[in-house]
Structures are given as structure tokens and as C-alpha cells.
PDB file of N, CA, C and O in Angstrom:
ATOM      1  N   ALA A   1     -37.666-130.719 114.178  1.00  0.00           N
ATOM      2  CA  ALA A   1     -36.793-131.171 115.244  1.00  0.00           C
ATOM      3  C   ALA A   1     -35.399-130.582 115.094  1.00  0.00           C
ATOM      4  O   ALA A   1     -34.811-130.132 116.061  1.00  0.00           O
ATOM      5  N   VAL A   2     -34.905-130.575 113.868  1.00  0.00           N
ATOM      6  CA  VAL A   2     -33.560-130.044 113.628  1.00  0.00           C
ATOM      7  C   VAL A   2     -33.534-128.548 113.895  1.00  0.00           C
ATOM      8  O   VAL A   2     -32.585-128.034 114.496  1.00  0.00           O
ATOM      9  N   GLN A   3     -34.596-127.855 113.497  1.00  0.00           N
ATOM     10  CA  GLN A   3     -34.639-126.412 113.699  1.00  0.00           C
ATOM     11  C   GLN A   3     -34.626-126.067 115.190  1.00  0.00           C
ATOM     12  O   GLN A   3     -33.944-125.132 115.599  1.00  0.00           O
ATOM     13  N   ARG A   4     -35.344-126.835 115.992  1.00  0.00           N
ATOM     14  CA  ARG A   4     -35.386-126.577 117.438  1.00  0.00           C
ATOM     15  C   ARG A   4     -33.993-126.764 118.052  1.00  0.00           C
ATOM     16  O   ARG A   4     -33.555-125.975 118.888  1.00  0.00           O
ATOM     17  N   VAL A   5     -33.290-127.810 117.633  1.00  0.00           N
ATOM     18  CA  VAL A   5     -31.939-128.063 118.149  1.00  0.00           C
ATOM     19  C   VAL A   5     -30.989-126.951 117.717  1.00  0.00           C
ATOM     20  O   VAL A   5     -30.189-126.460 118.519  1.00  0.00           O
ATOM     21  N   MET A   6     -31.085-126.533 116.447  1.00  0.00           N
ATOM     22  CA  MET A   6     -30.212-125.469 115.945  1.00  0.00           C
ATOM     23  C   MET A   6     -30.472-124.152 116.679  1.00  0.00           C
ATOM     24  O   MET A   6     -29.533-123.429 117.004  1.00  0.00           O
ATOM     25  N   LEU A   7     -31.742-123.832 116.937  1.00  0.00           N
ATOM     26  CA  LEU A   7     -32.063-122.609 117.676  1.00  0.00           C
ATOM     27  C   LEU A   7     -31.551-122.680 119.111  1.00  0.00           C
ATOM     28  O   LEU A   7     -31.015-121.696 119.640  1.00  0.00           O
ATOM     29  N   GLY A   8     -31.695-123.835 119.754  1.00  0.00           N
ATOM     30  CA  GLY A   8     -31.173-124.000 121.105  1.00  0.00           C
ATOM     31  C   GLY A   8     -29.661-123.830 121.152  1.00  0.00           C
ATOM     32  O   GLY A   8     -29.122-123.158 122.041  1.00  0.00           O
ATOM     33  N   ALA A   9     -28.977-124.416 120.180  1.00  0.00           N
ATOM     34  CA  ALA A   9     -27.519-124.282 120.115  1.00  0.00           C
ATOM     35  C   ALA A   9     -27.119-122.835 119.848  1.00  0.00           C
ATOM     36  O   ALA A   9     -26.146-122.331 120.424  1.00  0.00           O
ATOM     37  N   PHE A  10     -27.874-122.161 118.991  1.00  0.00           N
ATOM     38  CA  PHE A  10     -27.581-120.759 118.702  1.00  0.00           C
ATOM     39  C   PHE A  10     -27.688-119.907 119.963  1.00  0.00           C
ATOM     40  O   PHE A  10     -26.807-119.102 120.257  1.00  0.00           O
ATOM     41  N   PHE A  11     -28.769-120.084 120.724  1.00  0.00           N
ATOM     42  CA  PHE A  11     -28.948-119.282 121.935  1.00  0.00           C
ATOM     43  C   PHE A  11     -27.920-119.641 123.011  1.00  0.00           C
ATOM     44  O   PHE A  11     -27.461-118.757 123.750  1.00  0.00           O
ATOM     45  N   ALA A  12     -27.526-120.900 123.087  1.00  0.00           N
ATOM     46  CA  ALA A  12     -26.477-121.284 124.040  1.00  0.00           C
ATOM     47  C   ALA A  12     -25.150-120.628 123.669  1.00  0.00           C
ATOM     48  O   ALA A  12     -24.445-120.090 124.532  1.00  0.00           O
ATOM     49  N   LYS A  13     -24.814-120.643 122.378  1.00  0.00           N
ATOM     50  CA  LYS A  13     -23.581-119.986 121.928  1.00  0.00           C
ATOM     51  C   LYS A  13     -23.656-118.487 122.146  1.00  0.00           C
ATOM     52  O   LYS A  13     -22.671-117.857 122.523  1.00  0.00           O
ATOM     53  N   PHE A  14     -24.826-117.926 121.878  1.00  0.00           N
ATOM     54  CA  PHE A  14     -25.017-116.489 122.049  1.00  0.00           C
ATOM     55  C   PHE A  14     -24.760-116.086 123.503  1.00  0.00           C
ATOM     56  O   PHE A  14     -24.062-115.102 123.765  1.00  0.00           O
ATOM     57  N   ALA A  15     -25.289-116.851 124.446  1.00  0.00           N
ATOM     58  CA  ALA A  15     -25.070-116.568 125.867  1.00  0.00           C
ATOM     59  C   ALA A  15     -23.591-116.738 126.231  1.00  0.00           C
ATOM     60  O   ALA A  15     -23.014-115.899 126.936  1.00  0.00           O
ATOM     61  N   PHE A  16     -22.975-117.818 125.745  1.00  0.00           N
ATOM     62  CA  PHE A  16     -21.558-118.057 126.030  1.00  0.00           C
ATOM     63  C   PHE A  16     -20.696-116.932 125.476  1.00  0.00           C
ATOM     64  O   PHE A  16     -19.798-116.426 126.154  1.00  0.00           O
ATOM     65  N   PHE A  17     -20.963-116.511 124.240  1.00  0.00           N
ATOM     66  CA  PHE A  17     -20.177-115.442 123.639  1.00  0.00           C
ATOM     67  C   PHE A  17     -20.424-114.112 124.343  1.00  0.00           C
ATOM     68  O   PHE A  17     -19.512-113.294 124.456  1.00  0.00           O
ATOM     69  N   GLY A  18     -21.652-113.895 124.822  1.00  0.00           N
ATOM     70  CA  GLY A  18     -21.925-112.676 125.574  1.00  0.00           C
ATOM     71  C   GLY A  18     -21.091-112.597 126.838  1.00  0.00           C
ATOM     72  O   GLY A  18     -20.507-111.556 127.148  1.00  0.00           O
ATOM     73  N   VAL A  19     -21.007-113.704 127.556  1.00  0.00           N
ATOM     74  CA  VAL A  19     -20.166-113.755 128.761  1.00  0.00           C
ATOM     75  C   VAL A  19     -18.696-113.554 128.386  1.00  0.00           C
ATOM     76  O   VAL A  19     -17.965-112.839 129.072  1.00  0.00           O
ATOM     77  N   SER A  20     -18.269-114.142 127.273  1.00  0.00           N
ATOM     78  CA  SER A  20     -16.879-113.992 126.831  1.00  0.00           C
ATOM     79  C   SER A  20     -16.545-112.540 126.530  1.00  0.00           C
ATOM     80  O   SER A  20     -15.477-112.046 126.903  1.00  0.00           O
ATOM     81  N   VAL A  21     -17.451-111.849 125.846  1.00  0.00           N
ATOM     82  CA  VAL A  21     -17.215-110.444 125.499  1.00  0.00           C
ATOM     83  C   VAL A  21     -17.114-109.595 126.765  1.00  0.00           C
ATOM     84  O   VAL A  21     -16.210-108.765 126.891  1.00  0.00           O
ATOM     85  N   VAL A  22     -18.008-109.820 127.709  1.00  0.00           N
ATOM     86  CA  VAL A  22     -17.968-109.052 128.960  1.00  0.00           C
ATOM     87  C   VAL A  22     -16.657-109.317 129.697  1.00  0.00           C
ATOM     88  O   VAL A  22     -16.017-108.390 130.201  1.00  0.00           O
ATOM     89  N   LEU A  23     -16.230-110.567 129.752  1.00  0.00           N
ATOM     90  CA  LEU A  23     -14.954-110.881 130.411  1.00  0.00           C
ATOM     91  C   LEU A  23     -13.783-110.200 129.720  1.00  0.00           C
ATOM     92  O   LEU A  23     -12.896-109.662 130.385  1.00  0.00           O
ATOM     93  N   MET A  24     -13.757-110.235 128.407  1.00  0.00           N
ATOM     94  CA  MET A  24     -12.639-109.621 127.682  1.00  0.00           C
ATOM     95  C   MET A  24     -12.576-108.119 127.918  1.00  0.00           C
ATOM     96  O   MET A  24     -11.491-107.550 128.053  1.00  0.00           O
ATOM     97  N   ILE A  25     -13.731-107.485 127.974  1.00  0.00           N
ATOM     98  CA  ILE A  25     -13.744-106.030 128.141  1.00  0.00           C
ATOM     99  C   ILE A  25     -13.494-105.637 129.598  1.00  0.00           C
ATOM    100  O   ILE A  25     -12.702-104.736 129.874  1.00  0.00           O
ATOM    101  N   LYS A  26     -14.132-106.312 130.535  1.00  0.00           N
ATOM    102  CA  LYS A  26     -14.033-105.922 131.951  1.00  0.00           C
ATOM    103  C   LYS A  26     -12.781-106.461 132.629  1.00  0.00           C
ATOM    104  O   LYS A  26     -12.094-105.733 133.334  1.00  0.00           O
ATOM    105  N   VAL A  27     -12.475-107.741 132.419  1.00  0.00           N
ATOM    106  CA  VAL A  27     -11.368-108.369 133.139  1.00  0.00           C
ATOM    107  C   VAL A  27     -10.032-108.116 132.444  1.00  0.00           C
ATOM    108  O   VAL A  27      -9.049-107.734 133.082  1.00  0.00           O
ATOM    109  N   PHE A  28      -9.989-108.313 131.124  1.00  0.00           N
ATOM    110  CA  PHE A  28      -8.726-108.199 130.405  1.00  0.00           C
ATOM    111  C   PHE A  28      -8.486-106.811 129.824  1.00  0.00           C
ATOM    112  O   PHE A  28      -7.475-106.576 129.177  1.00  0.00           O
ATOM    113  N   LYS A  29      -9.440-105.907 130.029  1.00  0.00           N
ATOM    114  CA  LYS A  29      -9.295-104.491 129.667  1.00  0.00           C
ATOM    115  C   LYS A  29      -9.044-104.271 128.171  1.00  0.00           C
ATOM    116  O   LYS A  29      -8.258-103.419 127.793  1.00  0.00           O
ATOM    117  N   PHE A  30      -9.716-105.051 127.330  1.00  0.00           N
ATOM    118  CA  PHE A  30      -9.630-104.814 125.889  1.00  0.00           C
ATOM    119  C   PHE A  30     -10.401-103.538 125.570  1.00  0.00           C
ATOM    120  O   PHE A  30     -11.348-103.192 126.262  1.00  0.00           O
ATOM    121  N   GLU A  31      -9.996-102.845 124.505  1.00  0.00           N
ATOM    122  CA  GLU A  31     -10.758-101.674 124.068  1.00  0.00           C
ATOM    123  C   GLU A  31     -12.076-102.164 123.483  1.00  0.00           C
ATOM    124  O   GLU A  31     -12.101-103.052 122.633  1.00  0.00           O
ATOM    125  N   ALA A  32     -13.160-101.589 123.935  1.00  0.00           N
ATOM    126  CA  ALA A  32     -14.489-102.125 123.635  1.00  0.00           C
ATOM    127  C   ALA A  32     -14.858-102.061 122.156  1.00  0.00           C
ATOM    128  O   ALA A  32     -15.271-103.068 121.574  1.00  0.00           O
ATOM    129  N   VAL A  33     -14.728-100.919 121.517  1.00  0.00           N
ATOM    130  CA  VAL A  33     -15.237-100.764 120.148  1.00  0.00           C
ATOM    131  C   VAL A  33     -14.514-101.667 119.157  1.00  0.00           C
ATOM    132  O   VAL A  33     -15.163-102.422 118.420  1.00  0.00           O
ATOM    133  N   PRO A  34     -13.181-101.668 119.090  1.00  0.00           N
ATOM    134  CA  PRO A  34     -12.528-102.565 118.121  1.00  0.00           C
ATOM    135  C   PRO A  34     -12.803-104.043 118.402  1.00  0.00           C
ATOM    136  O   PRO A  34     -13.009-104.830 117.473  1.00  0.00           O
ATOM    137  N   PHE A  35     -12.830-104.395 119.676  1.00  0.00           N
ATOM    138  CA  PHE A  35     -13.061-105.798 120.019  1.00  0.00           C
ATOM    139  C   PHE A  35     -14.472-106.227 119.627  1.00  0.00           C
ATOM    140  O   PHE A  35     -14.664-107.270 119.010  1.00  0.00           O
ATOM    141  N   VAL A  36     -15.465-105.436 119.984  1.00  0.00           N
ATOM    142  CA  VAL A  36     -16.851-105.788 119.672  1.00  0.00           C
ATOM    143  C   VAL A  36     -17.078-105.802 118.167  1.00  0.00           C
ATOM    144  O   VAL A  36     -17.762-106.696 117.640  1.00  0.00           O
ATOM    145  N   LEU A  37     -16.526-104.851 117.439  1.00  0.00           N
ATOM    146  CA  LEU A  37     -16.692-104.837 115.978  1.00  0.00           C
ATOM    147  C   LEU A  37     -16.066-106.065 115.325  1.00  0.00           C
ATOM    148  O   LEU A  37     -16.698-106.715 114.488  1.00  0.00           O
ATOM    149  N   SER A  38     -14.852-106.395 115.691  1.00  0.00           N
ATOM    150  CA  SER A  38     -14.208-107.567 115.090  1.00  0.00           C
ATOM    151  C   SER A  38     -14.918-108.848 115.489  1.00  0.00           C
ATOM    152  O   SER A  38     -15.090-109.767 114.682  1.00  0.00           O
ATOM    153  N   PHE A  39     -15.378-108.917 116.714  1.00  0.00           N
ATOM    154  CA  PHE A  39     -16.109-110.086 117.186  1.00  0.00           C
ATOM    155  C   PHE A  39     -17.427-110.239 116.437  1.00  0.00           C
ATOM    156  O   PHE A  39     -17.784-111.332 115.995  1.00  0.00           O
ATOM    157  N   ALA A  40     -18.155-109.137 116.277  1.00  0.00           N
ATOM    158  CA  ALA A  40     -19.447-109.182 115.587  1.00  0.00           C
ATOM    159  C   ALA A  40     -19.284-109.577 114.127  1.00  0.00           C
ATOM    160  O   ALA A  40     -20.060-110.391 113.608  1.00  0.00           O
ATOM    161  N   VAL A  41     -18.282-109.040 113.462  1.00  0.00           N
ATOM    162  CA  VAL A  41     -18.056-109.381 112.053  1.00  0.00           C
ATOM    163  C   VAL A  41     -17.706-110.855 111.911  1.00  0.00           C
ATOM    164  O   VAL A  41     -18.248-111.554 111.039  1.00  0.00           O
ATOM    165  N   SER A  42     -16.838-111.363 112.753  1.00  0.00           N
ATOM    166  CA  SER A  42     -16.476-112.777 112.653  1.00  0.00           C
ATOM    167  C   SER A  42     -17.657-113.669 113.032  1.00  0.00           C
ATOM    168  O   SER A  42     -17.901-114.696 112.385  1.00  0.00           O
ATOM    169  N   PHE A  43     -18.426-113.286 114.045  1.00  0.00           N
ATOM    170  CA  PHE A  43     -19.598-114.059 114.472  1.00  0.00           C
ATOM    171  C   PHE A  43     -20.624-114.144 113.346  1.00  0.00           C
ATOM    172  O   PHE A  43     -21.089-115.224 112.990  1.00  0.00           O
ATOM    173  N   LEU A  44     -20.968-113.001 112.763  1.00  0.00           N
ATOM    174  CA  LEU A  44     -21.955-112.978 111.682  1.00  0.00           C
ATOM    175  C   LEU A  44     -21.431-113.670 110.426  1.00  0.00           C
ATOM    176  O   LEU A  44     -22.173-114.365 109.735  1.00  0.00           O
ATOM    177  N   GLY A  45     -20.164-113.490 110.130  1.00  0.00           N
ATOM    178  CA  GLY A  45     -19.578-114.145 108.963  1.00  0.00           C
ATOM    179  C   GLY A  45     -19.592-115.658 109.086  1.00  0.00           C
ATOM    180  O   GLY A  45     -19.923-116.368 108.123  1.00  0.00           O
ATOM    181  N   LEU A  46     -19.239-116.161 110.248  1.00  0.00           N
ATOM    182  CA  LEU A  46     -19.242-117.611 110.443  1.00  0.00           C
ATOM    183  C   LEU A  46     -20.649-118.185 110.404  1.00  0.00           C
ATOM    184  O   LEU A  46     -20.868-119.277 109.874  1.00  0.00           O
ATOM    185  N   TYR A  47     -21.634-117.453 110.950  1.00  0.00           N
ATOM    186  CA  TYR A  47     -23.013-117.937 110.883  1.00  0.00           C
ATOM    187  C   TYR A  47     -23.547-117.888 109.453  1.00  0.00           C
ATOM    188  O   TYR A  47     -24.314-118.760 109.044  1.00  0.00           O
ATOM    189  N   ALA A  48     -23.162-116.883 108.683  1.00  0.00           N
ATOM    190  CA  ALA A  48     -23.572-116.832 107.277  1.00  0.00           C
ATOM    191  C   ALA A  48     -22.970-118.010 106.510  1.00  0.00           C
ATOM    192  O   ALA A  48     -23.657-118.658 105.703  1.00  0.00           O
ATOM    193  N   LEU A  49     -21.710-118.302 106.759  1.00  0.00           N
ATOM    194  CA  LEU A  49     -21.063-119.447 106.120  1.00  0.00           C
ATOM    195  C   LEU A  49     -21.749-120.753 106.524  1.00  0.00           C
ATOM    196  O   LEU A  49     -21.990-121.625 105.684  1.00  0.00           O
ATOM    197  N   GLN A  50     -22.086-120.890 107.791  1.00  0.00           N
ATOM    198  CA  GLN A  50     -22.777-122.083 108.265  1.00  0.00           C
ATOM    199  C   GLN A  50     -24.140-122.220 107.590  1.00  0.00           C
ATOM    200  O   GLN A  50     -24.534-123.320 107.193  1.00  0.00           O
ATOM    201  N   ALA A  51     -24.853-121.118 107.428  1.00  0.00           N
ATOM    202  CA  ALA A  51     -26.167-121.163 106.775  1.00  0.00           C
ATOM    203  C   ALA A  51     -26.043-121.610 105.325  1.00  0.00           C
ATOM    204  O   ALA A  51     -26.840-122.423 104.842  1.00  0.00           O
ATOM    205  N   VAL A  52     -25.047-121.114 104.618  1.00  0.00           N
ATOM    206  CA  VAL A  52     -24.839-121.504 103.224  1.00  0.00           C
ATOM    207  C   VAL A  52     -24.492-122.984 103.140  1.00  0.00           C
ATOM    208  O   VAL A  52     -25.028-123.715 102.290  1.00  0.00           O
ATOM    209  N   MET A  53     -23.621-123.444 104.004  1.00  0.00           N
ATOM    210  CA  MET A  53     -23.216-124.855 103.967  1.00  0.00           C
ATOM    211  C   MET A  53     -24.377-125.781 104.332  1.00  0.00           C
ATOM    212  O   MET A  53     -24.550-126.830 103.709  1.00  0.00           O
ATOM    213  N   LEU A  54     -25.184-125.411 105.323  1.00  0.00           N
ATOM    214  CA  LEU A  54     -26.341-126.234 105.680  1.00  0.00           C
ATOM    215  C   LEU A  54     -27.381-126.236 104.560  1.00  0.00           C
ATOM    216  O   LEU A  54     -27.983-127.279 104.281  1.00  0.00           O
ATOM    217  N   ALA A  55     -27.596-125.092 103.922  1.00  0.00           N
ATOM    218  CA  ALA A  55     -28.544-125.041 102.808  1.00  0.00           C
ATOM    219  C   ALA A  55     -28.077-125.957 101.680  1.00  0.00           C
ATOM    220  O   ALA A  55     -28.881-126.685 101.088  1.00  0.00           O
ATOM    221  N   ARG A  56     -26.792-125.932 101.389  1.00  0.00           N
ATOM    222  CA  ARG A  56     -26.253-126.802 100.338  1.00  0.00           C
ATOM    223  C   ARG A  56     -26.398-128.270 100.725  1.00  0.00           C
ATOM    224  O   ARG A  56     -26.781-129.103  99.907  1.00  0.00           O
ATOM    225  N   LEU A  57     -26.127-128.586 101.977  1.00  0.00           N
ATOM    226  CA  LEU A  57     -26.239-129.960 102.449  1.00  0.00           C
ATOM    227  C   LEU A  57     -27.677-130.467 102.337  1.00  0.00           C
ATOM    228  O   LEU A  57     -27.930-131.564 101.837  1.00  0.00           O
ATOM    229  N   PHE A  58     -28.634-129.657 102.807  1.00  0.00           N
ATOM    230  CA  PHE A  58     -30.033-130.080 102.761  1.00  0.00           C
ATOM    231  C   PHE A  58     -30.565-130.130 101.329  1.00  0.00           C
ATOM    232  O   PHE A  58     -31.414-130.929 101.017  1.00  0.00           O
ATOM    233  N   ARG A  59     -30.066-129.256 100.467  1.00  0.00           N
ATOM    234  CA  ARG A  59     -30.497-129.263  99.076  1.00  0.00           C
ATOM    235  C   ARG A  59     -30.023-130.540  98.379  1.00  0.00           C
ATOM    236  O   ARG A  59     -30.745-131.124  97.584  1.00  0.00           O
ATOM    237  N   GLN A  60     -28.813-130.970  98.685  1.00  0.00           N
ATOM    238  CA  GLN A  60     -28.260-132.182  98.051  1.00  0.00           C
ATOM    239  C   GLN A  60     -28.930-133.430  98.585  1.00  0.00           C
ATOM    240  O   GLN A  60     -29.126-134.391  97.832  1.00  0.00           O
ATOM    241  N   SER A  61     -29.311-133.463  99.853  1.00  0.00           N
ATOM    242  CA  SER A  61     -29.866-134.684 100.430  1.00  0.00           C
ATOM    243  C   SER A  61     -31.376-134.764 100.314  1.00  0.00           C
ATOM    244  O   SER A  61     -31.945-135.813 100.542  1.00  0.00           O
ATOM    245  N   ALA A  62     -32.036-133.666  99.944  1.00  0.00           N
ATOM    246  CA  ALA A  62     -33.505-133.670  99.831  1.00  0.00           C
ATOM    247  C   ALA A  62     -33.926-134.370  98.546  1.00  0.00           C
ATOM    248  O   ALA A  62     -33.279-134.215  97.502  1.00  0.00           O
ATOM    249  N   PRO A  63     -34.995-135.152  98.609  1.00  0.00           N
ATOM    250  CA  PRO A  63     -35.484-135.774  97.369  1.00  0.00           C
ATOM    251  C   PRO A  63     -36.022-134.712  96.424  1.00  0.00           C
ATOM    252  O   PRO A  63     -36.571-133.692  96.866  1.00  0.00           O
ATOM    253  N   GLU A  64     -35.852-134.931  95.162  1.00  0.00           N
ATOM    254  CA  GLU A  64     -36.281-133.958  94.165  1.00  0.00           C
ATOM    255  C   GLU A  64     -37.802-133.920  94.083  1.00  0.00           C
ATOM    256  O   GLU A  64     -38.467-134.939  94.093  1.00  0.00           O
ATOM    257  N   ALA A  65     -38.337-132.716  94.011  1.00  0.00           N
ATOM    258  CA  ALA A  65     -39.778-132.547  93.879  1.00  0.00           C
ATOM    259  C   ALA A  65     -40.145-132.677  92.403  1.00  0.00           C
ATOM    260  O   ALA A  65     -39.521-132.069  91.541  1.00  0.00           O
ATOM    261  N   ARG A  66     -41.163-133.485  92.127  1.00  0.00           N
ATOM    262  CA  ARG A  66     -41.560-133.676  90.718  1.00  0.00           C
ATOM    263  C   ARG A  66     -42.985-133.357  90.527  1.00  0.00           C
ATOM    264  O   ARG A  66     -43.856-133.509  91.231  1.00  0.00           O
TER     265      ARG A  66
END
């Protein structure tokens, strides 16, 4: 259940960020390559950090296997 919710949230954010990138490049005339590179690095970095924090959270709250 949690995985389905997390995947749904990921795809919703992905769509929202896609629209944001298009707006920044087309409407606000940002240079595409630097903007997309910095956006991608921050996006992937934040998701990697989120994955590490969730793994730590689930590891601490899971009952120990014996």
C-alpha cells in the first residue's frame, strides 16, 4: 500500500516538474542546458536523500528477524 502511494506521488511530482521545466524554458526564457542540468542534479539528489531516510526509518521501525 505504501509503495503504491509513493509511486503515485512520484509520478504526480514528475508531471508537475515537467510542466515547470517547460514553463521556465519557454515562458521565462531560461537557458535550457544549465537549467535542466541543475534541475536534474537537485531532483535526483533529493530523491536519493529521501530513499536513504525512508530506508533508515523502515529499518528502525521493522521488527527484528530472528
